[in-house]
Short mmCIF file of C-alpha atoms in Angstrom, two decimals:
data_model
loop_
_atom_site.label_atom_id
_atom_site.label_comp_id
_atom_site.label_asym_id
_atom_site.label_seq_id
_atom_site.Cartn_x
_atom_site.Cartn_y
_atom_site.Cartn_z
CA MET O 1 2.92 -0.65 37.95
CA LYS O 2 0.95 2.49 37.20
CA ASN O 3 -2.82 2.36 37.24
CA ASN O 4 -4.43 2.31 33.85
CA SER O 5 -5.51 5.82 32.98
CA GLN O 6 -9.05 4.83 32.25
CA SER O 7 -9.66 3.68 35.80
CA LYS O 8 -8.99 7.11 37.21
CA GLY O 9 -10.09 9.34 34.37
CA LEU O 10 -11.93 8.44 31.19
CA GLN O 11 -15.41 7.15 31.90
CA ARG O 12 -16.69 3.79 30.62
CA GLY O 13 -20.05 5.26 29.66
CA LEU O 14 -20.41 3.98 26.09
CA GLU O 15 -22.65 1.00 25.42
CA GLU O 16 -22.71 -1.29 22.38
CA ARG O 17 -25.44 0.69 20.61
CA HIS O 18 -23.44 3.89 21.11
CA ILE O 19 -20.17 2.69 19.59
CA THR O 20 -21.88 0.78 16.78
CA LEU O 21 -23.78 3.89 15.69
CA MET O 22 -20.76 6.13 16.32
CA SER O 23 -18.59 4.13 13.93
CA LEU O 24 -21.39 4.03 11.35
CA GLY O 25 -21.94 7.76 11.86
CA ALA O 26 -18.28 8.56 11.25
CA ALA O 27 -18.12 6.43 8.12
CA ILE O 28 -21.43 7.57 6.60
CA GLY O 29 -20.69 11.23 5.93
CA VAL O 30 -19.61 13.23 2.91
CA GLY O 31 -17.98 10.05 1.56
CA LEU O 32 -21.41 8.63 0.69
CA PHE O 33 -23.51 11.75 0.15
CA LEU O 34 -20.89 13.81 -1.71
CA GLY O 35 -17.91 11.59 -2.53
CA SER O 36 -19.90 8.74 -4.12
CA ALA O 37 -20.97 10.98 -7.03
CA THR O 38 -17.29 11.63 -7.82
CA ALA O 39 -16.49 7.91 -7.59
CA ILE O 40 -19.43 6.99 -9.85
CA LYS O 41 -18.24 9.44 -12.54
CA LEU O 42 -14.85 7.70 -12.55
CA ALA O 43 -15.96 4.05 -12.42
CA GLY O 44 -19.62 3.89 -13.42
CA PRO O 45 -21.56 0.84 -12.12
CA SER O 46 -18.28 -1.03 -11.48
CA ILE O 47 -17.88 1.18 -8.40
CA LEU O 48 -19.99 -1.48 -6.64
CA LEU O 49 -17.03 -3.88 -6.95
CA GLY O 50 -14.73 -1.17 -5.58
CA TYR O 51 -16.85 -0.66 -2.47
CA ALA O 52 -17.36 -4.40 -1.95
CA PHE O 53 -13.69 -5.42 -2.26
CA SER O 54 -12.45 -2.42 -0.28
CA GLY O 55 -15.06 -3.25 2.36
CA LEU O 56 -13.66 -6.79 2.61
CA MET O 57 -10.16 -5.37 3.17
CA MET O 58 -11.57 -3.04 5.85
CA PHE O 59 -13.12 -6.09 7.54
CA PHE O 60 -9.69 -7.71 7.87
CA ILE O 61 -8.23 -4.45 9.19
CA MET O 62 -11.01 -4.10 11.75
CA ARG O 63 -10.61 -7.72 12.87
CA ALA O 64 -6.89 -7.01 13.36
CA LEU O 65 -7.76 -3.99 15.50
CA GLY O 66 -10.38 -5.99 17.39
CA GLU O 67 -7.91 -8.79 18.13
CA MET O 68 -5.65 -6.32 19.96
CA ALA O 69 -8.41 -4.12 21.44
CA ILE O 70 -10.19 -7.04 23.12
CA HIS O 71 -6.87 -8.35 24.43
CA LYS O 72 -5.93 -4.87 25.76
CA PRO O 73 -8.74 -2.25 25.66
CA VAL O 74 -7.22 1.24 25.97
CA ALA O 75 -8.08 4.78 24.81
CA GLY O 76 -6.37 5.86 21.60
CA SER O 77 -5.84 2.18 20.92
CA PHE O 78 -3.87 1.94 17.68
CA SER O 79 -1.44 4.65 18.81
CA LYS O 80 -0.84 2.63 21.99
CA TYR O 81 -0.51 -0.64 20.08
CA ALA O 82 1.95 0.94 17.62
CA ARG O 83 3.97 2.14 20.62
CA ASP O 84 3.92 -1.29 22.26
CA TYR O 85 4.62 -3.46 19.20
CA LEU O 86 6.43 -1.19 16.71
CA GLY O 87 8.22 1.26 19.00
CA PRO O 88 7.64 4.71 20.56
CA LEU O 89 8.28 6.64 17.33
CA ALA O 90 5.58 4.65 15.49
CA GLY O 91 3.13 5.32 18.34
CA TYR O 92 3.96 9.03 18.33
CA ILE O 93 3.59 9.43 14.55
CA THR O 94 0.40 7.34 14.44
CA GLY O 95 -1.25 9.36 17.20
CA TRP O 96 -0.41 12.75 15.71
CA ASN O 97 -1.16 11.55 12.19
CA TYR O 98 -4.64 10.39 13.25
CA TRP O 99 -5.23 13.78 14.85
CA PHE O 100 -4.14 15.46 11.60
CA LEU O 101 -6.31 13.36 9.30
CA TRP O 102 -9.44 14.06 11.36
CA VAL O 103 -8.65 17.78 11.52
CA VAL O 104 -8.46 17.77 7.71
CA THR O 105 -11.66 15.72 7.46
CA CYS O 106 -13.51 17.98 9.91
CA MET O 107 -12.48 21.01 7.82
CA ALA O 108 -14.21 19.36 4.87
CA GLU O 109 -17.28 18.63 7.01
CA ILE O 110 -17.76 22.14 8.42
CA THR O 111 -17.20 23.55 4.93
CA ALA O 112 -19.92 21.19 3.71
CA VAL O 113 -22.25 22.51 6.43
CA GLY O 114 -21.86 26.01 4.97
CA ILE O 115 -22.71 24.68 1.50
CA TYR O 116 -25.77 22.77 2.72
CA MET O 117 -27.14 25.74 4.69
CA GLU O 118 -27.15 27.80 1.48
CA PHE O 119 -30.19 25.72 0.48
CA TRP O 120 -32.27 27.59 3.08
CA TYR O 121 -30.19 30.76 3.54
CA PRO O 122 -28.55 31.55 0.18
CA ASP O 123 -27.54 35.09 1.20
CA THR O 124 -25.69 34.14 4.43
CA PRO O 125 -21.91 33.72 4.05
CA ARG O 126 -20.78 30.08 4.37
CA TRP O 127 -18.11 30.84 6.97
CA ILE O 128 -20.79 31.86 9.50
CA TRP O 129 -22.46 28.43 9.30
CA ALA O 130 -19.08 26.70 9.43
CA LEU O 131 -18.23 28.61 12.60
CA ILE O 132 -21.62 27.85 14.22
CA ALA O 133 -21.18 24.13 13.37
CA LEU O 134 -17.70 24.08 14.89
CA VAL O 135 -18.78 25.79 18.13
CA ALA O 136 -21.82 23.49 18.47
CA MET O 137 -19.83 20.28 17.92
CA ALA O 138 -17.09 21.41 20.31
CA GLY O 139 -19.77 22.12 22.94
CA ILE O 140 -21.25 18.63 22.55
CA ASN O 141 -17.80 17.09 23.04
CA PHE O 142 -17.49 18.73 26.47
CA LEU O 143 -20.49 16.77 27.71
CA ALA O 144 -20.06 13.55 29.69
CA VAL O 145 -19.18 10.70 27.35
CA LYS O 146 -22.54 8.97 27.82
CA ALA O 147 -24.41 12.16 26.82
CA TYR O 148 -22.10 12.54 23.83
CA GLY O 149 -22.73 8.91 22.84
CA GLU O 150 -26.49 9.45 23.10
CA LEU O 151 -26.41 12.52 20.85
CA GLU O 152 -24.20 10.77 18.32
CA PHE O 153 -26.54 7.75 18.42
CA TRP O 154 -29.46 9.92 17.25
CA PHE O 155 -27.32 11.82 14.73
CA ALA O 156 -26.29 8.56 13.08
CA LEU O 157 -29.78 7.06 13.30
CA ILE O 158 -31.22 9.87 11.14
CA LYS O 159 -28.78 9.05 8.34
CA ILE O 160 -29.24 5.31 8.59
CA VAL O 161 -33.06 5.43 8.56
CA THR O 162 -32.96 7.71 5.50
CA ILE O 163 -30.62 5.40 3.59
CA ILE O 164 -32.69 2.33 4.46
CA ALA O 165 -35.87 4.15 3.36
CA MET O 166 -34.21 5.10 0.07
CA ILE O 167 -33.13 1.50 -0.52
CA PHE O 168 -36.68 0.23 0.05
CA VAL O 169 -38.16 2.97 -2.14
CA GLY O 170 -35.64 2.10 -4.86
CA ILE O 171 -36.40 -1.62 -4.66
CA GLY O 172 -40.09 -0.72 -5.04
CA MET O 173 -39.31 1.19 -8.24
CA ILE O 174 -37.05 -1.53 -9.60
CA THR O 175 -39.43 -4.45 -9.00
CA PHE O 176 -42.96 -2.98 -8.93
CA GLY O 177 -42.67 0.38 -10.68
CA ILE O 178 -43.75 2.32 -7.58
CA GLY O 179 -43.47 6.03 -8.42
CA ASN O 180 -42.87 5.17 -12.07
CA GLY O 181 -46.45 4.63 -13.24
CA GLY O 182 -46.37 0.95 -12.34
CA ILE O 183 -43.58 0.26 -14.84
CA ALA O 184 -40.74 -1.63 -13.15
CA THR O 185 -37.41 0.00 -13.99
CA GLY O 186 -35.38 -3.21 -13.57
CA ILE O 187 -31.61 -3.07 -13.25
CA GLY O 188 -30.68 -2.66 -16.91
CA ASN O 189 -29.04 0.70 -16.21
CA LEU O 190 -26.17 -1.18 -14.59
CA TRP O 191 -24.90 -2.31 -18.00
CA GLU O 192 -26.88 -0.47 -20.71
CA ASN O 193 -24.95 2.83 -20.66
CA GLY O 194 -21.48 1.87 -21.81
CA GLY O 195 -21.35 -1.42 -19.95
CA PHE O 196 -20.60 -2.33 -16.35
CA PHE O 197 -17.05 -0.95 -16.82
CA PRO O 198 -17.78 2.17 -18.94
CA ASN O 199 -14.34 3.66 -18.24
CA GLY O 200 -12.55 0.31 -18.10
CA ILE O 201 -10.56 -1.08 -15.21
CA LYS O 202 -8.64 2.21 -15.09
CA GLY O 203 -11.80 4.09 -14.04
CA LEU O 204 -12.43 1.63 -11.24
CA LEU O 205 -8.84 1.89 -9.98
CA LEU O 206 -8.87 5.70 -10.06
CA SER O 207 -12.02 5.67 -7.90
CA LEU O 208 -10.34 3.70 -5.09
CA GLN O 209 -9.09 6.84 -3.29
CA MET O 210 -12.64 8.18 -2.87
CA VAL O 211 -13.90 4.69 -1.99
CA MET O 212 -11.33 4.36 0.79
CA PHE O 213 -12.12 7.87 2.01
CA ALA O 214 -15.71 6.72 2.43
CA TYR O 215 -14.57 4.03 4.90
CA LEU O 216 -12.54 6.51 6.96
CA GLY O 217 -13.96 6.49 10.49
CA ILE O 218 -14.80 2.82 10.81
CA GLU O 219 -11.64 2.38 12.92
CA MET O 220 -13.14 4.72 15.53
CA ILE O 221 -14.37 1.66 17.42
CA GLY O 222 -10.75 1.20 18.48
CA VAL O 223 -10.52 4.77 19.82
CA THR O 224 -13.58 4.18 22.01
CA ALA O 225 -12.11 1.00 23.54
CA GLY O 226 -11.12 2.78 26.76
CA GLU O 227 -14.66 4.05 27.37
CA VAL O 228 -16.70 0.96 26.55
CA LYS O 229 -18.61 -1.15 29.04
CA ASN O 230 -17.69 -4.86 28.80
CA PRO O 231 -15.12 -4.43 25.97
CA GLU O 232 -14.82 -8.14 25.16
CA LYS O 233 -18.47 -8.62 24.27
CA THR O 234 -19.21 -5.10 22.99
CA LEU O 235 -16.23 -4.56 20.70
CA ALA O 236 -16.50 -7.97 19.02
CA ARG O 237 -20.17 -7.51 18.17
CA ALA O 238 -19.73 -3.90 17.09
CA ILE O 239 -16.81 -4.65 14.75
CA ASP O 240 -18.58 -7.51 13.00
CA SER O 241 -21.92 -5.74 12.69
CA VAL O 242 -20.51 -2.37 11.55
CA PHE O 243 -18.68 -3.96 8.63
CA TRP O 244 -21.81 -5.66 7.26
CA ARG O 245 -24.01 -2.65 7.83
CA ILE O 246 -21.67 -0.24 6.07
CA LEU O 247 -21.34 -2.66 3.16
CA ILE O 248 -25.13 -2.85 2.89
CA PHE O 249 -25.54 0.92 3.12
CA TYR O 250 -22.87 1.76 0.53
CA VAL O 251 -23.27 -1.10 -1.93
CA GLY O 252 -27.05 -1.34 -1.38
CA ALA O 253 -27.73 2.39 -1.75
CA LEU O 254 -25.51 2.80 -4.82
CA PHE O 255 -26.90 -0.38 -6.43
CA VAL O 256 -30.42 1.04 -6.11
CA ILE O 257 -29.42 4.51 -7.34
CA MET O 258 -27.55 3.27 -10.42
CA SER O 259 -30.34 0.81 -11.25
CA ILE O 260 -32.93 3.61 -11.30
CA TYR O 261 -30.84 6.31 -13.00
CA PRO O 262 -28.18 6.01 -15.72
CA TRP O 263 -24.80 6.38 -14.01
CA ASP O 264 -23.75 9.23 -16.31
CA GLU O 265 -26.74 11.34 -15.18
CA ILE O 266 -26.02 11.04 -11.47
CA GLY O 267 -24.69 14.29 -10.10
CA SER O 268 -25.94 16.36 -13.08
CA LYS O 269 -29.58 16.40 -11.93
CA GLY O 270 -29.10 17.02 -8.23
CA SER O 271 -28.55 14.55 -5.41
CA PRO O 272 -29.52 10.96 -6.32
CA PHE O 273 -31.10 10.69 -2.87
CA VAL O 274 -33.33 13.69 -3.62
CA LEU O 275 -34.27 12.24 -7.03
CA ALA O 276 -35.33 8.94 -5.46
CA PHE O 277 -37.65 10.56 -2.91
CA GLU O 278 -39.09 13.07 -5.40
CA GLN O 279 -39.86 10.23 -7.83
CA ILE O 280 -41.98 8.46 -5.21
CA GLY O 281 -43.96 11.68 -4.69
CA ILE O 282 -42.73 12.79 -1.26
CA PRO O 283 -43.28 16.56 -0.95
CA GLY O 284 -40.32 18.64 0.15
CA ALA O 285 -37.89 15.80 -0.64
CA ALA O 286 -35.05 18.20 -1.36
CA GLY O 287 -35.44 19.88 2.04
CA ILE O 288 -35.68 16.55 3.88
CA ILE O 289 -32.56 15.13 2.25
CA ASN O 290 -30.65 18.36 2.73
CA PHE O 291 -31.42 18.14 6.46
CA VAL O 292 -30.17 14.54 6.54
CA ILE O 293 -26.97 15.44 4.68
CA LEU O 294 -26.47 18.33 7.12
CA THR O 295 -26.73 15.99 10.12
CA ALA O 296 -24.32 13.62 8.33
CA ALA O 297 -21.67 16.33 8.13
CA LEU O 298 -22.26 17.41 11.74
CA SER O 299 -22.13 13.79 12.93
CA SER O 300 -18.83 13.09 11.20
CA CYS O 301 -17.29 16.29 12.58
CA ASN O 302 -18.63 15.39 16.03
CA SER O 303 -16.99 11.96 15.86
CA GLY O 304 -13.77 13.49 14.58
CA LEU O 305 -13.51 15.86 17.55
CA PHE O 306 -14.19 12.94 19.88
CA SER O 307 -11.45 10.74 18.45
CA THR O 308 -8.82 13.49 18.14
CA GLY O 309 -9.38 14.50 21.77
CA ARG O 310 -8.77 10.92 22.94
CA MET O 311 -5.69 10.56 20.74
CA LEU O 312 -4.09 13.76 22.13
CA PHE O 313 -4.95 12.55 25.65
CA ASN O 314 -3.14 9.28 25.02
CA LEU O 315 -0.11 11.05 23.53
CA ALA O 316 0.09 13.40 26.54
CA GLU O 317 0.00 10.43 28.92
CA HIS O 318 3.12 9.08 27.25
CA GLY O 319 5.01 12.36 27.23
CA GLN O 320 4.59 12.82 23.46
CA ALA O 321 2.31 15.87 23.60
CA PRO O 322 1.95 18.86 25.97
CA LYS O 323 0.95 17.72 29.49
CA ASN O 324 -2.17 19.89 29.45
CA PHE O 325 -3.71 17.60 26.83
CA GLY O 326 -3.80 14.90 29.50
CA LYS O 327 -6.10 16.93 31.76
CA LEU O 328 -9.70 15.81 32.21
CA THR O 329 -12.81 17.83 33.02
CA LYS O 330 -15.15 16.88 35.88
CA ASN O 331 -17.12 14.87 33.31
CA GLY O 332 -14.03 12.79 32.48
CA VAL O 333 -13.56 14.49 29.08
CA PRO O 334 -10.08 15.50 27.80
CA GLY O 335 -11.25 19.11 27.57
CA THR O 336 -7.94 20.82 26.76
CA ALA O 337 -7.31 18.41 23.89
CA VAL O 338 -10.82 18.95 22.46
CA PHE O 339 -10.48 22.73 22.79
CA ALA O 340 -7.05 22.78 21.08
CA THR O 341 -8.38 20.77 18.13
CA SER O 342 -11.37 23.13 17.84
CA VAL O 343 -9.05 26.13 17.68
CA VAL O 344 -7.02 24.51 14.85
CA LEU O 345 -10.28 23.84 13.01
CA LEU O 346 -10.83 27.60 12.77
CA VAL O 347 -8.51 27.29 9.77
CA GLY O 348 -11.36 25.42 8.11
CA VAL O 349 -13.65 28.38 8.74
CA LEU O 350 -11.08 30.70 7.12
CA LEU O 351 -10.81 28.38 4.10
CA ASN O 352 -14.44 29.13 3.32
CA TYR O 353 -13.24 32.45 1.94
CA ILE O 354 -10.85 30.88 -0.57
CA VAL O 355 -12.10 27.33 -1.31
CA PRO O 356 -11.71 26.55 -5.02
CA ALA O 357 -13.42 23.67 -6.82
CA LYS O 358 -10.67 21.10 -6.31
CA VAL O 359 -10.22 21.53 -2.57
CA PHE O 360 -12.71 18.76 -1.73
CA THR O 361 -10.66 16.25 -3.77
CA TRP O 362 -7.42 17.53 -2.26
CA VAL O 363 -8.67 17.43 1.31
CA THR O 364 -10.21 13.96 0.97
CA SER O 365 -7.05 12.57 -0.66
CA ILE O 366 -4.85 13.98 2.14
CA ALA O 367 -7.22 12.45 4.70
CA THR O 368 -7.14 9.13 2.79
CA PHE O 369 -3.32 9.08 2.95
CA GLY O 370 -3.54 9.60 6.72
CA ALA O 371 -6.14 6.85 7.01
CA ILE O 372 -4.04 4.40 4.98
CA TRP O 373 -1.10 5.06 7.33
CA THR O 374 -3.35 4.35 10.32
CA TRP O 375 -4.79 1.16 8.80
CA GLY O 376 -1.33 -0.01 7.76
CA ILE O 377 0.00 0.55 11.29
CA ILE O 378 -2.95 -1.41 12.72
CA LEU O 379 -2.04 -4.38 10.48
CA LEU O 380 1.71 -4.18 11.21
CA SER O 381 1.02 -3.89 14.95
CA GLN O 382 -1.28 -6.92 14.85
CA ILE O 383 1.29 -8.99 12.92
CA ARG O 384 3.98 -8.09 15.48
CA PHE O 385 1.53 -8.64 18.37
CA ARG O 386 0.68 -12.14 17.11
CA LYS O 387 4.35 -13.05 16.57
CA GLY O 388 5.13 -12.05 20.15
CA LEU O 389 2.58 -14.44 21.64
CA LYS O 390 3.45 -17.90 22.90
CA PRO O 391 1.53 -20.84 21.36
CA LYS O 392 -0.71 -21.17 24.44
CA GLU O 393 -1.47 -17.42 24.39
CA LYS O 394 -2.45 -17.64 20.70
CA GLU O 395 -4.89 -20.42 21.52
CA LYS O 396 -6.48 -18.29 24.26
CA LEU O 397 -7.16 -15.32 21.96
CA LYS O 398 -10.91 -14.68 22.12
CA TYR O 399 -11.16 -12.73 18.84
CA LYS O 400 -8.91 -13.55 15.88
CA VAL O 401 -8.16 -12.35 12.37
CA PRO O 402 -9.54 -15.02 9.99
CA LEU O 403 -6.96 -16.83 7.82
CA PHE O 404 -4.04 -15.06 9.53
CA PRO O 405 -1.38 -14.16 8.33
CA PHE O 406 -2.56 -14.27 4.69
CA THR O 407 -5.39 -11.78 5.16
CA SER O 408 -3.26 -9.29 7.10
CA TYR O 409 -0.61 -9.24 4.36
CA LEU O 410 -3.28 -9.09 1.64
CA ALA O 411 -4.84 -6.01 3.25
CA LEU O 412 -1.38 -4.40 3.57
CA ALA O 413 -0.70 -5.02 -0.12
CA PHE O 414 -4.06 -3.48 -1.06
CA LEU O 415 -3.31 -0.32 0.96
CA ALA O 416 0.06 -0.01 -0.80
CA PHE O 417 -1.71 -0.40 -4.16
CA VAL O 418 -4.14 2.44 -3.36
CA ILE O 419 -1.16 4.70 -2.62
CA ILE O 420 0.29 3.83 -6.05
CA VAL O 421 -3.05 4.68 -7.70
CA MET O 422 -3.13 8.02 -5.86
CA ALA O 423 0.34 8.80 -7.23
CA TYR O 424 -0.91 8.09 -10.77
CA ASN O 425 -3.91 10.47 -10.51
CA PRO O 426 -2.87 14.18 -10.78
CA ASP O 427 -5.82 15.30 -8.61
CA THR O 428 -4.84 13.06 -5.66
CA ARG O 429 -1.06 13.30 -6.10
CA ILE O 430 -0.92 16.27 -3.69
CA ALA O 431 -1.64 13.86 -0.83
CA LEU O 432 1.68 12.13 -1.52
CA VAL O 433 3.42 15.48 -1.03
CA VAL O 434 1.56 16.82 2.01
CA GLY O 435 1.27 13.43 3.78
CA PRO O 436 4.95 12.42 3.74
CA LEU O 437 6.06 16.00 4.54
CA TRP O 438 3.83 15.89 7.64
CA LEU O 439 5.33 12.53 8.69
CA ILE O 440 8.88 13.87 8.14
CA PHE O 441 8.06 16.98 10.20
CA LEU O 442 6.72 14.79 13.03
CA THR O 443 9.88 12.67 12.99
CA PHE O 444 12.20 15.69 13.20
CA TYR O 445 10.03 17.22 15.93
CA TYR O 446 10.08 13.95 17.88
CA TYR O 447 13.88 13.87 18.03
CA GLY O 448 14.25 17.66 18.26
CA LYS O 449 12.07 17.80 21.40
CA GLY O 450 13.87 14.83 22.91
CA TYR O 451 10.70 12.71 23.15
CA HIS O 452 12.78 9.60 22.44
CA LYS O 453 14.61 10.18 25.75
CA LYS O 454 11.39 10.61 27.72
CA THR O 455 9.67 7.47 26.48
CA SER O 456 11.00 5.10 29.14
CA LYS O 457 9.69 7.36 31.90
CA HIS O 458 6.14 7.12 30.58
CA THR O 459 5.89 3.40 29.94
CA VAL O 460 2.59 2.00 31.21
CA ASN O 461 2.43 -1.69 31.88
#
């Protein structure tokens, strides 16, 4: 039996606070600060139900991942689990698909950095800032994993403190009229401007793509499994706490924003986060929030480079990617894999020359398709994993999916429904062209390169 790769390579330098904040950091990016305005325009106040129900489905998906990750903590976890429980082709496609979705997401993030920097430097071309952001994030990813985790911890903390502050400021306005001349605003705006469902159920359903994009990144806890100290204790706590915290941040922040401002004005008068802080009388609110949003984009890109590097490393170990991607630096970082991803991301810098208005929607929908594939594979792997266990082994499981198998199948059905909604919406339909074409290309490449013949040689017990 071969030694587990982590024992001789990847370093277990991440602690519970690191991976909890890393997963929060990945999930609280442009999806909240930029994407939520798009979702609100589609659904109005009913978007709160969209985030809450989708969050519940994500909880079941994360519990499914946690059940397998605590039983067998490995780097690039869901690619490895897909390989073990669904077959080598599923593992191969899942690994490369996850790499692809984060490359697409990181392109959106570094493009956003260029947009945000225009606030202070309106005459500097966006592509310069996008390039600087890419080089800086790639540099951070070459540090030892503990140093990376520390930096990401502080990146994420900035965002989280800001959102919590905004929630408290908003509650002050709603209940005591702080910043509003002592006149409490109440929560009437949630139903006084066309009702709670101003665009009907259809508006809520059409917003689901952007809602699910917002949760992209929460599964990163699984990618870190191979570099976590005491996986059993750390992963269980992190998975449970991240779900509730993200739900509070998304639903809580948007509840406050839509209570203070009519939903149909959000996005037309600048960032709702800026409006909230300006209303309370904080000087330079726009600059402060812009800095926070900038760190949000950098943090998400940073996490994306981290996870893609580990996924390529895992694929290389199993003979499903070039061998060089399996090489580690002295710091125990898959340096070649991180560098290769960074080079591909230069395409995102080039896109800053030609980005039209709809590219953000296109890019996020393509990334959402990739995320739904990943989440679906996690659920299918967990169902197959559970079926393969003997009764005594099932009893010994230390971390289980609640109400299995009903919840696993319910989450799968929900993911399928989101895909159907994306097909209905002309703006997100492109994802159902690009996504499947990418999966078909991967399948042909897999058999064309003869990876299916090599699989048995790279099996790790």
